[in-house]
mmCIF file of C-alpha atoms in Angstrom:
data_model
loop_
_atom_site.group_PDB
_atom_site.id
_atom_site.type_symbol
_atom_site.label_atom_id
_atom_site.label_comp_id
_atom_site.label_asym_id
_atom_site.label_seq_id
_atom_site.Cartn_x
_atom_site.Cartn_y
_atom_site.Cartn_z
ATOM 1 C CA UNK A 210 -8.684 -9.575 -17.887
ATOM 2 C CA UNK A 211 -5.378 -10.917 -16.568
ATOM 3 C CA UNK A 212 -5.723 -8.636 -13.534
ATOM 4 C CA UNK A 213 -9.148 -10.091 -12.814
ATOM 5 C CA UNK A 214 -8.008 -13.698 -13.225
ATOM 6 C CA UNK A 215 -4.997 -13.212 -10.932
ATOM 7 C CA UNK A 216 -7.046 -11.469 -8.266
ATOM 8 C CA UNK A 217 -9.861 -14.023 -8.568
ATOM 9 C CA UNK A 218 -7.416 -16.869 -8.011
ATOM 10 C CA UNK A 219 -5.945 -15.096 -4.977
ATOM 11 C CA UNK A 220 -9.475 -14.513 -3.626
ATOM 12 C CA UNK A 221 -10.343 -18.172 -4.144
ATOM 13 C CA UNK A 222 -7.261 -19.265 -2.233
ATOM 14 C CA UNK A 223 -8.109 -16.835 0.571
ATOM 15 C CA UNK A 224 -11.696 -18.116 0.611
ATOM 16 C CA UNK A 225 -10.478 -21.695 0.920
ATOM 17 C CA UNK A 226 -8.293 -20.750 3.867
ATOM 18 C CA UNK A 227 -11.013 -18.777 5.637
ATOM 19 C CA UNK A 228 -13.925 -20.998 4.666
ATOM 20 C CA UNK A 229 -15.968 -18.075 3.279
ATOM 21 C CA UNK A 230 -17.261 -17.976 -0.304
ATOM 22 C CA UNK A 231 -16.019 -15.449 -2.864
ATOM 23 C CA UNK A 232 -18.578 -13.038 -4.321
ATOM 24 C CA UNK A 233 -17.498 -12.750 -7.969
ATOM 25 C CA UNK A 234 -19.519 -9.560 -8.541
ATOM 26 C CA UNK A 235 -17.958 -7.766 -5.581
ATOM 27 C CA UNK A 236 -14.523 -9.003 -6.633
ATOM 28 C CA UNK A 237 -15.072 -7.802 -10.212
ATOM 29 C CA UNK A 238 -16.183 -4.362 -8.987
ATOM 30 C CA UNK A 239 -13.154 -4.067 -6.682
ATOM 31 C CA UNK A 240 -10.795 -4.968 -9.494
ATOM 32 C CA UNK A 241 -12.478 -2.515 -11.868
ATOM 33 C CA UNK A 242 -12.072 0.215 -9.250
ATOM 34 C CA UNK A 243 -8.382 -0.676 -8.867
ATOM 35 C CA UNK A 244 -7.852 -0.594 -12.637
ATOM 36 C CA UNK A 245 -9.635 2.764 -12.947
ATOM 37 C CA UNK A 246 -7.597 4.161 -10.061
ATOM 38 C CA UNK A 247 -4.362 2.944 -11.653
ATOM 39 C CA UNK A 248 -5.282 4.535 -14.975
ATOM 40 C CA UNK A 249 -6.252 7.817 -13.311
ATOM 41 C CA UNK A 250 -2.895 7.926 -11.540
ATOM 42 C CA UNK A 251 -1.028 7.236 -14.787
ATOM 43 C CA UNK A 252 -2.983 9.963 -16.570
ATOM 44 C CA UNK A 253 -2.317 12.431 -13.748
ATOM 45 C CA UNK A 254 1.366 11.551 -13.915
ATOM 46 C CA UNK A 255 1.344 12.204 -17.662
ATOM 47 C CA UNK A 256 -0.521 15.485 -17.155
ATOM 48 C CA UNK A 257 2.108 16.625 -14.657
ATOM 49 C CA UNK A 258 4.931 15.105 -16.720
ATOM 50 C CA UNK A 259 5.816 12.801 -13.815
ATOM 51 C CA UNK A 260 7.051 9.264 -14.289
ATOM 52 C CA UNK A 261 9.071 6.648 -12.466
ATOM 53 C CA UNK A 262 12.542 6.236 -13.901
ATOM 54 C CA UNK A 263 14.503 3.013 -13.738
ATOM 55 C CA UNK A 264 16.882 4.510 -11.159
ATOM 56 C CA UNK A 265 13.942 5.229 -8.849
ATOM 57 C CA UNK A 266 12.526 1.745 -9.394
ATOM 58 C CA UNK A 267 15.959 0.237 -8.686
ATOM 59 C CA UNK A 268 16.171 2.297 -5.477
ATOM 60 C CA UNK A 269 12.722 1.062 -4.383
ATOM 61 C CA UNK A 270 13.764 -2.518 -5.135
ATOM 62 C CA UNK A 271 16.954 -2.059 -3.101
ATOM 63 C CA UNK A 272 14.882 -0.673 -0.209
ATOM 64 C CA UNK A 273 12.578 -3.674 -0.485
ATOM 65 C CA UNK A 274 15.596 -6.010 -0.290
ATOM 66 C CA UNK A 275 16.773 -4.157 2.840
ATOM 67 C CA UNK A 276 13.334 -4.495 4.466
ATOM 68 C CA UNK A 277 13.059 -8.173 3.639
ATOM 69 C CA UNK A 278 15.010 -11.133 4.893
ATOM 70 C CA UNK A 279 16.394 -11.695 1.397
ATOM 71 C CA UNK A 280 20.127 -11.280 1.081
ATOM 72 C CA UNK A 281 20.053 -9.912 -2.455
ATOM 73 C CA UNK A 282 17.808 -8.590 -5.193
ATOM 74 C CA UNK A 283 17.986 -11.930 -6.983
ATOM 75 C CA UNK A 284 16.982 -13.788 -3.827
ATOM 76 C CA UNK A 285 14.030 -11.455 -3.242
ATOM 77 C CA UNK A 286 12.857 -11.766 -6.842
ATOM 78 C CA UNK A 287 13.082 -15.555 -6.577
ATOM 79 C CA UNK A 288 10.969 -15.478 -3.397
ATOM 80 C CA UNK A 289 8.394 -13.247 -5.071
ATOM 81 C CA UNK A 290 8.329 -15.482 -8.133
ATOM 82 C CA UNK A 291 7.435 -18.402 -5.859
ATOM 83 C CA UNK A 292 4.412 -16.314 -4.866
ATOM 84 C CA UNK A 293 3.454 -15.798 -8.509
ATOM 85 C CA UNK A 294 5.080 -12.426 -9.233
ATOM 86 C CA UNK A 295 7.671 -12.254 -11.982
ATOM 87 C CA UNK A 296 10.300 -9.503 -12.112
ATOM 88 C CA UNK A 297 8.310 -7.374 -14.562
ATOM 89 C CA UNK A 298 5.234 -7.462 -12.307
ATOM 90 C CA UNK A 299 7.381 -6.460 -9.322
ATOM 91 C CA UNK A 300 8.942 -3.596 -11.282
ATOM 92 C CA UNK A 301 5.506 -2.453 -12.517
ATOM 93 C CA UNK A 302 4.236 -2.342 -8.926
ATOM 94 C CA UNK A 303 7.349 -0.422 -7.829
ATOM 95 C CA UNK A 304 6.794 2.062 -10.710
ATOM 96 C CA UNK A 305 3.254 2.549 -9.429
ATOM 97 C CA UNK A 306 4.541 3.154 -5.889
ATOM 98 C CA UNK A 307 7.107 5.692 -7.104
ATOM 99 C CA UNK A 308 4.445 7.437 -9.200
ATOM 100 C CA UNK A 309 2.059 7.614 -6.231
ATOM 101 C CA UNK A 310 4.808 8.951 -3.953
ATOM 102 C CA UNK A 311 5.711 11.581 -6.540
ATOM 103 C CA UNK A 312 2.093 12.624 -7.093
ATOM 104 C CA UNK A 313 1.563 12.928 -3.336
ATOM 105 C CA UNK A 314 4.700 15.073 -3.105
ATOM 106 C CA UNK A 315 3.340 17.268 -5.907
ATOM 107 C CA UNK A 316 0.254 17.831 -3.739
ATOM 108 C CA UNK A 317 2.297 18.887 -0.726
ATOM 109 C CA UNK A 318 3.498 15.553 0.604
ATOM 110 C CA UNK A 319 2.529 13.660 3.705
ATOM 111 C CA UNK A 320 3.461 15.154 7.030
ATOM 112 C CA UNK A 321 5.462 13.232 9.583
ATOM 113 C CA UNK A 322 3.381 12.486 12.673
ATOM 114 C CA UNK A 323 3.919 14.657 15.722
ATOM 115 C CA UNK A 324 5.585 12.962 18.683
ATOM 116 C CA UNK A 325 2.336 13.273 20.640
ATOM 117 C CA UNK A 326 0.451 11.401 17.888
ATOM 118 C CA UNK A 327 2.930 8.525 18.118
ATOM 119 C CA UNK A 328 2.672 8.521 21.907
ATOM 120 C CA UNK A 329 -1.151 8.565 21.702
ATOM 121 C CA UNK A 330 -1.119 5.551 19.358
ATOM 122 C CA UNK A 331 1.177 3.709 21.760
ATOM 123 C CA UNK A 332 -1.119 4.534 24.683
ATOM 124 C CA UNK A 333 -4.160 3.398 22.688
ATOM 125 C CA UNK A 334 -2.523 0.082 21.789
ATOM 126 C CA UNK A 335 -1.356 -0.613 25.317
ATOM 127 C CA UNK A 336 -4.829 0.216 26.649
ATOM 128 C CA UNK A 337 -6.403 -2.214 24.169
ATOM 129 C CA UNK A 338 -4.089 -4.915 25.450
ATOM 130 C CA UNK A 339 -4.909 -4.206 29.075
ATOM 131 C CA UNK A 340 -6.924 -6.829 30.890
ATOM 132 C CA UNK A 341 -9.747 -4.419 31.727
ATOM 133 C CA UNK A 342 -9.554 -5.109 35.464
ATOM 134 C CA UNK A 343 -8.235 -1.722 36.411
ATOM 135 C CA UNK A 344 -4.914 -2.184 34.654
ATOM 136 C CA UNK A 345 -3.750 0.956 32.856
ATOM 137 C CA UNK A 346 -1.418 -0.710 30.379
ATOM 138 C CA UNK A 347 -0.531 -4.114 29.016
ATOM 139 C CA UNK A 348 2.608 -5.186 30.923
ATOM 140 C CA UNK A 349 3.558 -7.479 28.013
ATOM 141 C CA UNK A 350 3.680 -4.643 25.497
ATOM 142 C CA UNK A 351 7.214 -3.496 24.599
ATOM 143 C CA UNK A 352 8.441 -0.157 25.950
ATOM 144 C CA UNK A 353 7.629 2.919 23.876
ATOM 145 C CA UNK A 354 11.236 3.485 22.846
ATOM 146 C CA UNK A 355 11.413 0.013 21.274
ATOM 147 C CA UNK A 356 8.306 0.430 19.108
ATOM 148 C CA UNK A 357 8.282 4.187 18.498
ATOM 149 C CA UNK A 358 9.735 3.972 14.968
ATOM 150 C CA UNK A 359 7.306 1.239 13.891
ATOM 151 C CA UNK A 360 4.369 3.223 15.263
ATOM 152 C CA UNK A 361 5.546 6.380 13.496
ATOM 153 C CA UNK A 362 5.836 4.383 10.263
ATOM 154 C CA UNK A 363 2.309 3.037 10.786
ATOM 155 C CA UNK A 364 0.982 6.588 11.172
ATOM 156 C CA UNK A 365 2.866 7.711 8.058
ATOM 157 C CA UNK A 366 1.292 4.848 6.068
ATOM 158 C CA UNK A 367 -2.149 5.814 7.385
ATOM 159 C CA UNK A 368 -1.546 9.434 6.359
ATOM 160 C CA UNK A 369 -0.292 8.323 2.925
ATOM 161 C CA UNK A 370 -3.369 6.135 2.415
ATOM 162 C CA UNK A 371 -5.651 9.022 3.392
ATOM 163 C CA UNK A 372 -3.812 11.399 1.037
ATOM 164 C CA UNK A 373 -4.005 8.840 -1.781
ATOM 165 C CA UNK A 374 -7.721 8.412 -1.134
ATOM 166 C CA UNK A 375 -8.209 12.195 -1.379
ATOM 167 C CA UNK A 376 -6.165 12.327 -4.596
ATOM 168 C CA UNK A 377 -8.192 9.514 -6.166
ATOM 169 C CA UNK A 378 -11.469 11.108 -5.055
ATOM 170 C CA UNK A 379 -10.398 14.368 -6.720
ATOM 171 C CA UNK A 380 -9.263 12.585 -9.886
ATOM 172 C CA UNK A 381 -12.507 10.583 -10.110
ATOM 173 C CA UNK A 382 -14.559 13.782 -9.642
ATOM 174 C CA UNK A 383 -12.724 15.426 -12.560
ATOM 175 C CA UNK A 384 -12.712 12.376 -14.860
ATOM 176 C CA UNK A 385 -15.193 10.999 -17.330
ATOM 177 C CA UNK A 386 -15.145 7.272 -16.620
ATOM 178 C CA UNK A 387 -16.847 4.759 -18.865
ATOM 179 C CA UNK A 388 -16.670 1.087 -17.931
ATOM 180 C CA UNK A 389 -17.135 -1.610 -20.561
ATOM 181 C CA UNK A 390 -17.715 -4.906 -18.797
#
């Protein structure tokens, strides 16, 4: 119930900002799906004897500090607490991320994108930014070399999301799920 209340409050705030109403039924169904997915992942981790140790969670937290503008773990946790996430919630989410990464690795991992895939994404993005009047590329878009790593990371995230979707589809197909609402 706490998951629903937290998500409902976030949805209300988003609705206020965007000016669109929140559909409580759709929100409830989305949250139920998320809770089922989380439980299926935990059960699969238990079945495979896979879990996220504190060292792995600490490493993820350190990586998060490096990616953020926070100067330290304490500073990052304070910033996240201002957004309504206490340290235990952050660590729980990092455990979930480590578990997902491990489960995806157990299934063969996620392949790095080929250089041509990264180049194609760059070309697609620069074409979208073109003015349409015969221009072949957006002159304001940064050179490929400057954005290559970010684009490769974007493709990796897309591949990870697709692999996670396939894993969850497989787990849902094998599971007996009963919802009590």
